[in-house]
Coordinates of C-alpha atoms in Angstrom, one line a residue:
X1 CA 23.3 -5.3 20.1
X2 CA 26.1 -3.4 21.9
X3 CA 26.4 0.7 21.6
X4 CA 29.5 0.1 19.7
X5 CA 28.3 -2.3 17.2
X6 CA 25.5 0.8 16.4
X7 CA 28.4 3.3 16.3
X8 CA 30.2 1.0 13.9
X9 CA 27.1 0.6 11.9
X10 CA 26.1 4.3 12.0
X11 CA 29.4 5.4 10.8
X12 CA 29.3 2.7 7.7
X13 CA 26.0 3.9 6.4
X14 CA 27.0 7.2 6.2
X15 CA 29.0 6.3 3.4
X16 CA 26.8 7.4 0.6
X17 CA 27.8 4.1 -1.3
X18 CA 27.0 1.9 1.4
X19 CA 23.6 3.7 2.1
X20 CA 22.9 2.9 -1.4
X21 CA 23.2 -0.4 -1.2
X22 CA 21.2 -1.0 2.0
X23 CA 18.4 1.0 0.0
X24 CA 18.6 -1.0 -2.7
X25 CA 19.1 -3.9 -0.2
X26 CA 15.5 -2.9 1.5
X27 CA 13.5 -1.4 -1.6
X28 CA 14.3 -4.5 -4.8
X29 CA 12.8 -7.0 -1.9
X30 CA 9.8 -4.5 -1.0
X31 CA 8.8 -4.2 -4.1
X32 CA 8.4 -8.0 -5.2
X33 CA 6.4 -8.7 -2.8
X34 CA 3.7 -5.5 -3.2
X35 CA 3.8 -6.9 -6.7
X36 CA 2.6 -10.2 -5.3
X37 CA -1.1 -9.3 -4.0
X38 CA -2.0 -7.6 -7.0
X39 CA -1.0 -10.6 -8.7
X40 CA -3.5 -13.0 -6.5
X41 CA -6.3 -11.1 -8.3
X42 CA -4.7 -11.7 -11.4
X43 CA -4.5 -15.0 -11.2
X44 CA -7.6 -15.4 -10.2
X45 CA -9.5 -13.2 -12.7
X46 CA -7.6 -14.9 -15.4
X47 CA -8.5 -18.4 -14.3
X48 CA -12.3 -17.6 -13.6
X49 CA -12.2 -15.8 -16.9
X50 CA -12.7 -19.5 -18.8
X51 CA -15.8 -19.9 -16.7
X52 CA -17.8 -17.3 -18.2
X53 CA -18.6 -13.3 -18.3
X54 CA -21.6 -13.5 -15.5
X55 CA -19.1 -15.4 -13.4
X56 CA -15.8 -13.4 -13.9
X57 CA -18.4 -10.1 -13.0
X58 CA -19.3 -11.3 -10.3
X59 CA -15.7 -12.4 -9.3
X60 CA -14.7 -8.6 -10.2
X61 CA -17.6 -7.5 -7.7
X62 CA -16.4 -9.9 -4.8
X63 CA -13.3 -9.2 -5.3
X64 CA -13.7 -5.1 -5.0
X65 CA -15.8 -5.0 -1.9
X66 CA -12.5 -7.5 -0.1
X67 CA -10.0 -5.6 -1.7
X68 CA -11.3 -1.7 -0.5
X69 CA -12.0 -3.5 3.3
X70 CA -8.7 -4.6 3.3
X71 CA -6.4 -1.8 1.6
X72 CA -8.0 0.4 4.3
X73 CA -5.8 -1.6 7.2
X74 CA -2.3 -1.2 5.4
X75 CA -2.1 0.6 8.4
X76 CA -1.4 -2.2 10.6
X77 CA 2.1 -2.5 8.4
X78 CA 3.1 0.8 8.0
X79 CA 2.2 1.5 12.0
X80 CA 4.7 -1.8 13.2
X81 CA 7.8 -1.3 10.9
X82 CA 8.4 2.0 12.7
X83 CA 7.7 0.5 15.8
X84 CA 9.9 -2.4 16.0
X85 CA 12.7 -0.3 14.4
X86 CA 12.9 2.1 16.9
X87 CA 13.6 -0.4 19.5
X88 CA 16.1 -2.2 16.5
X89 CA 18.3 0.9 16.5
X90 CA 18.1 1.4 20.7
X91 CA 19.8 -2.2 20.7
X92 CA 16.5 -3.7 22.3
X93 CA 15.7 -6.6 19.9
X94 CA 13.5 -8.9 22.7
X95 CA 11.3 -5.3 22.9
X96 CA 11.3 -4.6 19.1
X97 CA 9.6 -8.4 18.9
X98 CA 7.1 -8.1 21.2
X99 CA 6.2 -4.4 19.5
X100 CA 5.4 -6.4 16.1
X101 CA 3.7 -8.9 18.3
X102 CA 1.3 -6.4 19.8
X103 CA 0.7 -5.2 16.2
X104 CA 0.0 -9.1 15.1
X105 CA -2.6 -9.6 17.7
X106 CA -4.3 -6.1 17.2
X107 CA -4.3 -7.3 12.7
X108 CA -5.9 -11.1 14.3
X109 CA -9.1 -8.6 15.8
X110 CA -10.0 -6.9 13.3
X111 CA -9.6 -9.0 11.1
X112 CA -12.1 -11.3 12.6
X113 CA -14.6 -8.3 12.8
X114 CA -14.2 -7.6 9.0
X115 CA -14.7 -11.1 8.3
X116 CA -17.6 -11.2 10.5
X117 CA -19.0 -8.6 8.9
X118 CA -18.2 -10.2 5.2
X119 CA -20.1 -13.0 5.9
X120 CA -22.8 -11.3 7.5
X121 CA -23.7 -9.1 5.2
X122 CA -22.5 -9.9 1.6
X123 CA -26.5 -9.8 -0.3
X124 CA -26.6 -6.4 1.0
X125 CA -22.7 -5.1 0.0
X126 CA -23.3 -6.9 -3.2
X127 CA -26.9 -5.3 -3.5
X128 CA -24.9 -2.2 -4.7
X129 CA -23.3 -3.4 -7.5
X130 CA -25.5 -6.4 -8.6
X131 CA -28.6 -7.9 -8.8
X132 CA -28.4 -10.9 -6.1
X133 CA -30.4 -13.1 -8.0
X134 CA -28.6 -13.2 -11.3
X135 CA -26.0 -15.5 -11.9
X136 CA -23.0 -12.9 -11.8
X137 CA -24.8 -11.6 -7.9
X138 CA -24.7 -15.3 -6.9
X139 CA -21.0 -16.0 -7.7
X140 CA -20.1 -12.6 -6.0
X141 CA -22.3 -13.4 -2.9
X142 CA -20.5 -17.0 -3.1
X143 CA -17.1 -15.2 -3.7
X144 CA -17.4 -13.1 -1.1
X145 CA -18.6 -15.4 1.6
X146 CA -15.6 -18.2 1.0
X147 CA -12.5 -15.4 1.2
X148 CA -14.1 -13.6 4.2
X149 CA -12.5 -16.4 5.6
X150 CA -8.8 -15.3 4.5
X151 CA -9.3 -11.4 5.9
X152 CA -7.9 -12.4 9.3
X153 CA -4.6 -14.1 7.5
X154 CA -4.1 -11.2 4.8
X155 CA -4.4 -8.9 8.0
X156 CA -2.1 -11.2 10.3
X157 CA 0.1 -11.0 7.0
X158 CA 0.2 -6.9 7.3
X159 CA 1.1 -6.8 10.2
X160 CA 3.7 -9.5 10.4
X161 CA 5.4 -8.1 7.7
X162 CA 5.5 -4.7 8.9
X163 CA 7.2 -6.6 11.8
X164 CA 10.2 -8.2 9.9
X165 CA 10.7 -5.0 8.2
X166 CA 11.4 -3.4 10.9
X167 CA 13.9 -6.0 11.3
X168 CA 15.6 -4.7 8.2
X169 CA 14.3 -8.2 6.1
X170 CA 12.5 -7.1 3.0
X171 CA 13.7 -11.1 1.8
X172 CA 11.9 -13.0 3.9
X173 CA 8.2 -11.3 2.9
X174 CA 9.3 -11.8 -0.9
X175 CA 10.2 -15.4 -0.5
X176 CA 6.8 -16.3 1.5
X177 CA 4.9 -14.1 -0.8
X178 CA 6.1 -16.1 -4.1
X179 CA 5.4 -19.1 -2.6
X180 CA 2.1 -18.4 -1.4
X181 CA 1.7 -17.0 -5.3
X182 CA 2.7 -20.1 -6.7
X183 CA 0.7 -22.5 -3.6
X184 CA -2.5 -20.1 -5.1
X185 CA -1.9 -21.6 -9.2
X186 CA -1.9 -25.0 -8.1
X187 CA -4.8 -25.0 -5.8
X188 CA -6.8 -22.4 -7.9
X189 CA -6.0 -24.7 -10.7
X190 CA -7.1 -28.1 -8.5
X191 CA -10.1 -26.6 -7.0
X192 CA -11.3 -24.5 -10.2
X193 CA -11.0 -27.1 -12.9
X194 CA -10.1 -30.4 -11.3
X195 CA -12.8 -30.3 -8.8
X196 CA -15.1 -28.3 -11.1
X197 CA -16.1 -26.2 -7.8
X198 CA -16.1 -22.9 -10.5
X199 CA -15.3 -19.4 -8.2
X200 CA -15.8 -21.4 -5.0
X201 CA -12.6 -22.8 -5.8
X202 CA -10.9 -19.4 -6.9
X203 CA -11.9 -18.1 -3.1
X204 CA -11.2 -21.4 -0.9
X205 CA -7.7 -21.7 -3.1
X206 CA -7.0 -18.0 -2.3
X207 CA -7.8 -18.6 1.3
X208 CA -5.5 -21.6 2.3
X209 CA -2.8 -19.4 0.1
X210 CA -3.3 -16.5 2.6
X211 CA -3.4 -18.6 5.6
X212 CA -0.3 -20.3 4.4
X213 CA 1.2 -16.8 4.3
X214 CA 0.3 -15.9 7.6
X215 CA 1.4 -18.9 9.1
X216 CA 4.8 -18.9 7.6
X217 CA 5.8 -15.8 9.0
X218 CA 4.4 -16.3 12.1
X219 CA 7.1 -19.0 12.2
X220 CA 9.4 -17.2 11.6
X221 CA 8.9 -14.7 14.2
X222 CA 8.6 -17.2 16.2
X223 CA 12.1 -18.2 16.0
X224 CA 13.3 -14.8 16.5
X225 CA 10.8 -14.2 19.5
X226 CA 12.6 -17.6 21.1
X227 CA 16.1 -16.4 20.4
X228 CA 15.0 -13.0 22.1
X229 CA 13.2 -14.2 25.2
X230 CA 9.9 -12.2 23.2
X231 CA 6.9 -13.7 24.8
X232 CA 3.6 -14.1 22.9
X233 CA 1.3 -13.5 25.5
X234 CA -1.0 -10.8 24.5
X235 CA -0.1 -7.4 26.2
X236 CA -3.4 -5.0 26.1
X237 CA -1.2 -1.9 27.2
X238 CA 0.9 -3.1 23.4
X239 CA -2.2 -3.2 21.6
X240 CA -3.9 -0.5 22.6
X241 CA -0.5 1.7 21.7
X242 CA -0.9 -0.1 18.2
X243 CA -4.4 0.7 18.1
X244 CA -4.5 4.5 19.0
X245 CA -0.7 5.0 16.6
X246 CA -2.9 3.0 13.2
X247 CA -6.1 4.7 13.6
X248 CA -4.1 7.8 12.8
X249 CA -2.7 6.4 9.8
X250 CA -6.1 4.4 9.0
X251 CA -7.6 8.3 8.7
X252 CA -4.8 9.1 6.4
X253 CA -5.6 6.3 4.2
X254 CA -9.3 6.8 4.1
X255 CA -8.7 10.0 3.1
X256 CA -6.5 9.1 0.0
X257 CA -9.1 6.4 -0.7
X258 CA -11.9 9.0 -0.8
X259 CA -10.0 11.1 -3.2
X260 CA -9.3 8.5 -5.8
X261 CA -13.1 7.3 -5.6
X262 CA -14.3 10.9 -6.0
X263 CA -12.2 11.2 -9.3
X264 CA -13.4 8.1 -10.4
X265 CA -17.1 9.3 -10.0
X266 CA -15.9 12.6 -11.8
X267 CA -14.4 10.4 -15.1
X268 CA -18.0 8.1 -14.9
X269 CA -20.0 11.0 -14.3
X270 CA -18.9 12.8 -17.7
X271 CA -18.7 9.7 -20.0
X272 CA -17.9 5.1 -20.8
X273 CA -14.9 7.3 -22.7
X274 CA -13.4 9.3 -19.9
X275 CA -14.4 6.7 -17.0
X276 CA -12.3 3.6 -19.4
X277 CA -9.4 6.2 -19.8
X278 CA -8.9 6.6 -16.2
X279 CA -9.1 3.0 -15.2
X280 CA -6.5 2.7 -18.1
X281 CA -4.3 6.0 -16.4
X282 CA -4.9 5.0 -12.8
X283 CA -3.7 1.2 -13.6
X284 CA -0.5 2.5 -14.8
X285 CA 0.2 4.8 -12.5
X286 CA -1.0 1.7 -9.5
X287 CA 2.3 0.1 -11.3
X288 CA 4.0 2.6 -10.9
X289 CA 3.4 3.4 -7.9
X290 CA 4.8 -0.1 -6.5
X291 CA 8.0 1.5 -6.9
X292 CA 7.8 4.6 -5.4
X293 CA 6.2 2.6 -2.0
X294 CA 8.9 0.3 -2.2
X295 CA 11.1 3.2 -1.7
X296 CA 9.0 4.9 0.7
X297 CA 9.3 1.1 2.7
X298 CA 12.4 1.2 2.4
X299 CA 12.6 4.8 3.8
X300 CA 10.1 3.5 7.2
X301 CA 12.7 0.9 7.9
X302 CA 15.5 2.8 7.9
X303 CA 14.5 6.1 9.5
X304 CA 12.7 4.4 12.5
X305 CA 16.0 2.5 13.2
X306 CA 18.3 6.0 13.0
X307 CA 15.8 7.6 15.4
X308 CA 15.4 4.4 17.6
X309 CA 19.6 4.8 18.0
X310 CA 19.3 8.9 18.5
X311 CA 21.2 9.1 15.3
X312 CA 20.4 12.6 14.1
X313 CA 23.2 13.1 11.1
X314 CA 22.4 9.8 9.5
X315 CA 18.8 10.2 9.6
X316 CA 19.0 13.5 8.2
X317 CA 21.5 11.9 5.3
X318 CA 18.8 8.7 4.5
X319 CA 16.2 11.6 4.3
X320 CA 18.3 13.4 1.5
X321 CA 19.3 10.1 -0.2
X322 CA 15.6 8.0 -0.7
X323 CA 14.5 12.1 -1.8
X324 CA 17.0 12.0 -4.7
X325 CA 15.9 7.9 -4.9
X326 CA 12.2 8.8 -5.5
X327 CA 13.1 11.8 -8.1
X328 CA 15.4 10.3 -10.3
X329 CA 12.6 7.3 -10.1
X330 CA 10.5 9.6 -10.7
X331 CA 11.4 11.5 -13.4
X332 CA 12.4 8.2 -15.0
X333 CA 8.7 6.8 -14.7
X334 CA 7.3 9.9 -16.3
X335 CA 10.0 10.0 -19.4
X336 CA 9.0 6.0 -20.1
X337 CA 5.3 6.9 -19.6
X338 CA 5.8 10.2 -22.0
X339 CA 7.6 7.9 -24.3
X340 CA 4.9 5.2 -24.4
X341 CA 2.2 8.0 -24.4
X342 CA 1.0 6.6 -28.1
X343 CA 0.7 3.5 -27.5
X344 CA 0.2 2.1 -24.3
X345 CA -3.6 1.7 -24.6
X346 CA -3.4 -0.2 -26.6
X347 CA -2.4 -3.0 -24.4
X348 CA -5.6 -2.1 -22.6
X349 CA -8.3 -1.5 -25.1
X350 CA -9.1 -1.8 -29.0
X351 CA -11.8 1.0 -28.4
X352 CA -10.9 4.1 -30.8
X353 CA -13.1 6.4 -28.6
X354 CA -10.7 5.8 -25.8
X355 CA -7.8 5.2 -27.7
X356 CA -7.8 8.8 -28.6
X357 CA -7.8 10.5 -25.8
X358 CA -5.5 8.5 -24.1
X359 CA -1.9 10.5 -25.5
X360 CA -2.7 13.5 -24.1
X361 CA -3.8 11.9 -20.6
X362 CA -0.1 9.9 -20.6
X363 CA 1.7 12.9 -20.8
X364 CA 0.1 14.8 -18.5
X365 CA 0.9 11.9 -16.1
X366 CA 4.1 11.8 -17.1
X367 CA 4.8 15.0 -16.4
X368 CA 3.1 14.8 -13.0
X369 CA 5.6 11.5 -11.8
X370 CA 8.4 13.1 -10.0
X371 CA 5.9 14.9 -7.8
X372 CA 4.8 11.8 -6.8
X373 CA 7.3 9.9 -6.3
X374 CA 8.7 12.7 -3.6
X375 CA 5.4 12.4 -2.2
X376 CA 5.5 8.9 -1.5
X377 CA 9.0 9.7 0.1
X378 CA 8.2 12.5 2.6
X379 CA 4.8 10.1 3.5
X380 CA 7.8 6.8 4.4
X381 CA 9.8 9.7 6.0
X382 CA 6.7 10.8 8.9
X383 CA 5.5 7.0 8.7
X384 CA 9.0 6.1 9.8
X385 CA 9.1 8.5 12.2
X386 CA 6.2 7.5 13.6
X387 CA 4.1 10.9 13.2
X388 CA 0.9 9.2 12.7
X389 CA -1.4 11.7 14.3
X390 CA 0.0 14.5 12.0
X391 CA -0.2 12.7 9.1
X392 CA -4.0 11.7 9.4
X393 CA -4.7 15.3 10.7
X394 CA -2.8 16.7 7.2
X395 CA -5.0 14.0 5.3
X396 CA -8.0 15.9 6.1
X397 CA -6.7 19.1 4.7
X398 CA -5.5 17.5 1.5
X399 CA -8.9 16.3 1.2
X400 CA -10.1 19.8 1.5
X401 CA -8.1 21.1 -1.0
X402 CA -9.0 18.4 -3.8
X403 CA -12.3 19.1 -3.0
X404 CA -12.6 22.6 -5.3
X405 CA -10.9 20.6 -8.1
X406 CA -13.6 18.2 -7.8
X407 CA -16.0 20.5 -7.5
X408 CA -15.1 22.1 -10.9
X409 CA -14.9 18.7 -12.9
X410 CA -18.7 17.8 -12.1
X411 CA -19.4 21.4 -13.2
X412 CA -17.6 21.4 -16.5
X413 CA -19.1 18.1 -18.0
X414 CA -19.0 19.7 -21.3
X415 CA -15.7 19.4 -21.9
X416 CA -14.1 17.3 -24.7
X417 CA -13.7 14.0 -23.3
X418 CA -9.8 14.5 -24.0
X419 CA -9.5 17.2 -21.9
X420 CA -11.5 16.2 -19.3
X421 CA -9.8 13.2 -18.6
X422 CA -6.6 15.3 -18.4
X423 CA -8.1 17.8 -16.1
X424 CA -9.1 15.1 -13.7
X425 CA -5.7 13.8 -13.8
X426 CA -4.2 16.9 -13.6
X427 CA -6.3 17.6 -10.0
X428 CA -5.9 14.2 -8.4
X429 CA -2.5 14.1 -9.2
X430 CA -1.8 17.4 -9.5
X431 CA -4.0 19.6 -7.4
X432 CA -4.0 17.0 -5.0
X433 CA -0.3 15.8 -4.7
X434 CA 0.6 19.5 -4.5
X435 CA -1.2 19.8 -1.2
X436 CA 0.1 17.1 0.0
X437 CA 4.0 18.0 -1.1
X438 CA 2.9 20.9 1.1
X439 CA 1.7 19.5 4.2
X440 CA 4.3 16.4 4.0
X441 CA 7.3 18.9 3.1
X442 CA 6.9 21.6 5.5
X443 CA 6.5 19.1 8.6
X444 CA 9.9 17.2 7.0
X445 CA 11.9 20.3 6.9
X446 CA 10.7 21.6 10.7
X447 CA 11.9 18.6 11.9
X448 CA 9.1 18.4 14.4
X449 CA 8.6 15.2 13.5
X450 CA 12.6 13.8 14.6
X451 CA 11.8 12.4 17.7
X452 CA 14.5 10.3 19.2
X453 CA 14.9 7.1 21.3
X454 CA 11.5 4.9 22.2
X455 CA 8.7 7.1 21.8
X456 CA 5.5 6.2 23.8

């Protein structure tokens, strides 16, 4: 890629038409295909559901304890976009490969170690939850033991992805991610009823899905890495970079991870009422959500390739741009929510207990949406930029400053159920978002964080 043909390039995008194209271009793709895992579970709890209650808890068990080990390592994607788009915008495409490579192997590891430790250990992590004798402990321990088999591959996948984003190719994930969605029915389907092998064949369907995945874009790398000159041996100096850069980014997730769990044990700690109502809230705003962090994708891609090319103006202009993206999405989310305030639980429940306090929780989450949504920006904007160690560091203190809120809701269990669920809206997405607008704005508008060419 010639230093003329990034001019060229430079000077197109900052026509705020064009820009908005190659957001849209980035962010529709992005968002399909963080629609798609969700959807695995889906599809599996809605074709284990015919099997019985005992056996669709214990699917809902197996599939928690997989799901919280895995969502912790979205780091290995958000840590190699940035990474191999750096080296995209200095014109060093052969380098930007063997970045996402490093970032492959490093996803292959640990993903071995989780799975070792999956299969290792299930009675006990199910011991939490269930008793491991009972019917609904069986199918979780039998769950759990079959897809341990598929963390290496959803890992592999992570990481893989991250790396053909950084290419500035949202497509390619999407179309590998709806055909490993549709490879999933007919297997699940096969194995579940045809075979009669019950949750065994929900797992061990899931499992050749993800590998399938995995395999598919490791293809296609694989033709880019050829075209390049890329090599696949493993490079320990690479990996150890991807290491150290994601376990700064693996604190910030655990950090938002502990803050959601703590207001879940606030809503189950006052009543069924308020813990159903925030499942019901959360779950919305998880939708949600998907589009902001398509945005905030988007945003990774884009502002590790300006800064790769030393391309101060037009990183400063994409910055500006995804913002006004992620509040006009934002403020749209919360005027559909606000509008939908009365009867969106319904879809959920047919309690009346819940079903009443619900409005009031809508609208406070409504109201609460634009904050978000330039939350998850200013997060793709330091991701992109690759400032990891802040970003974890910042994490902490957000956590510090939820804490208080927390701290009052498990004090004030006497509240109406109504306004308690409210309250504990109003401080994990409130409280808790405003610290982080804080942290996350401040370090934008320093510009600390615009550090240009390869950074090592």
């Amino acid at each position: 890629m010639s230093k003329n043909y990034q001019a060229a390039t430079s000077r197109a995008l900052l026509s705020s038409r064009v820009l908005n194209r190659e957001i849209l271009r980035l962010t529709l793709p992005a968002l399909g295909t963080l629609v798609a895992e969700p959807l695995f579970r889906i599809l599996d709890t809605a074709m284990v559901g015919h099997l019985g209650a005992d056996i669709l808890a214990g699917l809902g068990v197996g599939s928690t304890i997989l799901t919280t080990a895995v969502a912790l390592m979205i780091f290995l994607a958000y840590a190699t976009t940035p990474a191999v788009a750096r080296y995209v915008g200095a014109g060093r495409m052969g380098e930007a490969i063997q970045a996402g490579i490093s970032g492959i192997y490093l996803a292959a590891l640990i993903g071995v170690l989780i799975a070792l430790l999956l299969a290792l250990i299930p009675g006990l992590l199910v011991g939490f939850f269930l008793d491991g004798q009972s019917l609904a402990g069986r199918s979780a321990h039998t769950y759990l033991i079959i897809s341990s088999a598929g963390v290496p591959a959803i890992l592999i996948t992570f990481a893989a992805s991250g790396l053909v984003r950084g290419l500035q190719d949202t497509l390619t994930p999407l179309l590998i991610s709806g055909a490993g969605f549709a490879c999933n029915a007919v297997l699940n389907a096969i194995f579940i009823y045809g075979l009669g092998w019950g949750i065994a064949g929900s797992a061990t369907g899931t499992v050749i899905a993800e590998w399938g995945m995995a395999a598919a874009l490791v293809w296609h790398i694989n033709k880019k890495a050829r075209a390049t000159g890329a090599s696949w041996r493993p490079s320990l100096r690479g990996i150890k970079a991807s290491g150290i850069g994601g376990s700064w980014l693996l604190l910030r997730t655990l950090t938002l991870r502990v803050c959601t769990v703590l207001a879940v044990v606030a809503a189950t700690q006052h009543s069924t009422q308020a813990a159903a109502g925030f499942q019901i809230i959360n779950s919305v705003f998880m939708l949600l959500a998907f589009i902001f962090d398509s945005l905030a994708i988007a945003c990774q891609a884009l502002i590790g390739k300006t800064l790769g090319a030393s391309d101060k103006v037009l990183t400063q202009k994409i910055v500006r741009r995804v913002a006004l993206w992620g509040v006009y999405s934002g403020i749209i989310a919360g005027v559909l929510v606000a509008l939908g305030a009365n009867f969106l639980g319904a879809i959920f429940t047919a309690d009346q207990a819940v079903l009443v306090i619900l409005p009031q929780a809508f609208i406070t989450l409504a109201i609460l949406q634009p904050l978000c949504a330039i939350v998850f920006i200013y997060d793709g904007v330091l991701i992109g930029a690759g400032d990891n160690k802040y970003l974890g560091l910042a994490g902490i203190f957000n956590l510090c400053c939820y804490s208080p809120a927390f701290a009052l809701l498990v004090y004030n269990l006497q509240l109406d159920a109504g306004y308690y669920l409210s309250f504990n809206i109003l401080a994990i997405m409130g409280v808790y978002m405003v610290s982080r607008l804080a942290t996350l704005g401040l370090r934008v508008r320093s510009e600390k964080w615009l550090k240009f060419g390869i950074v090592r």
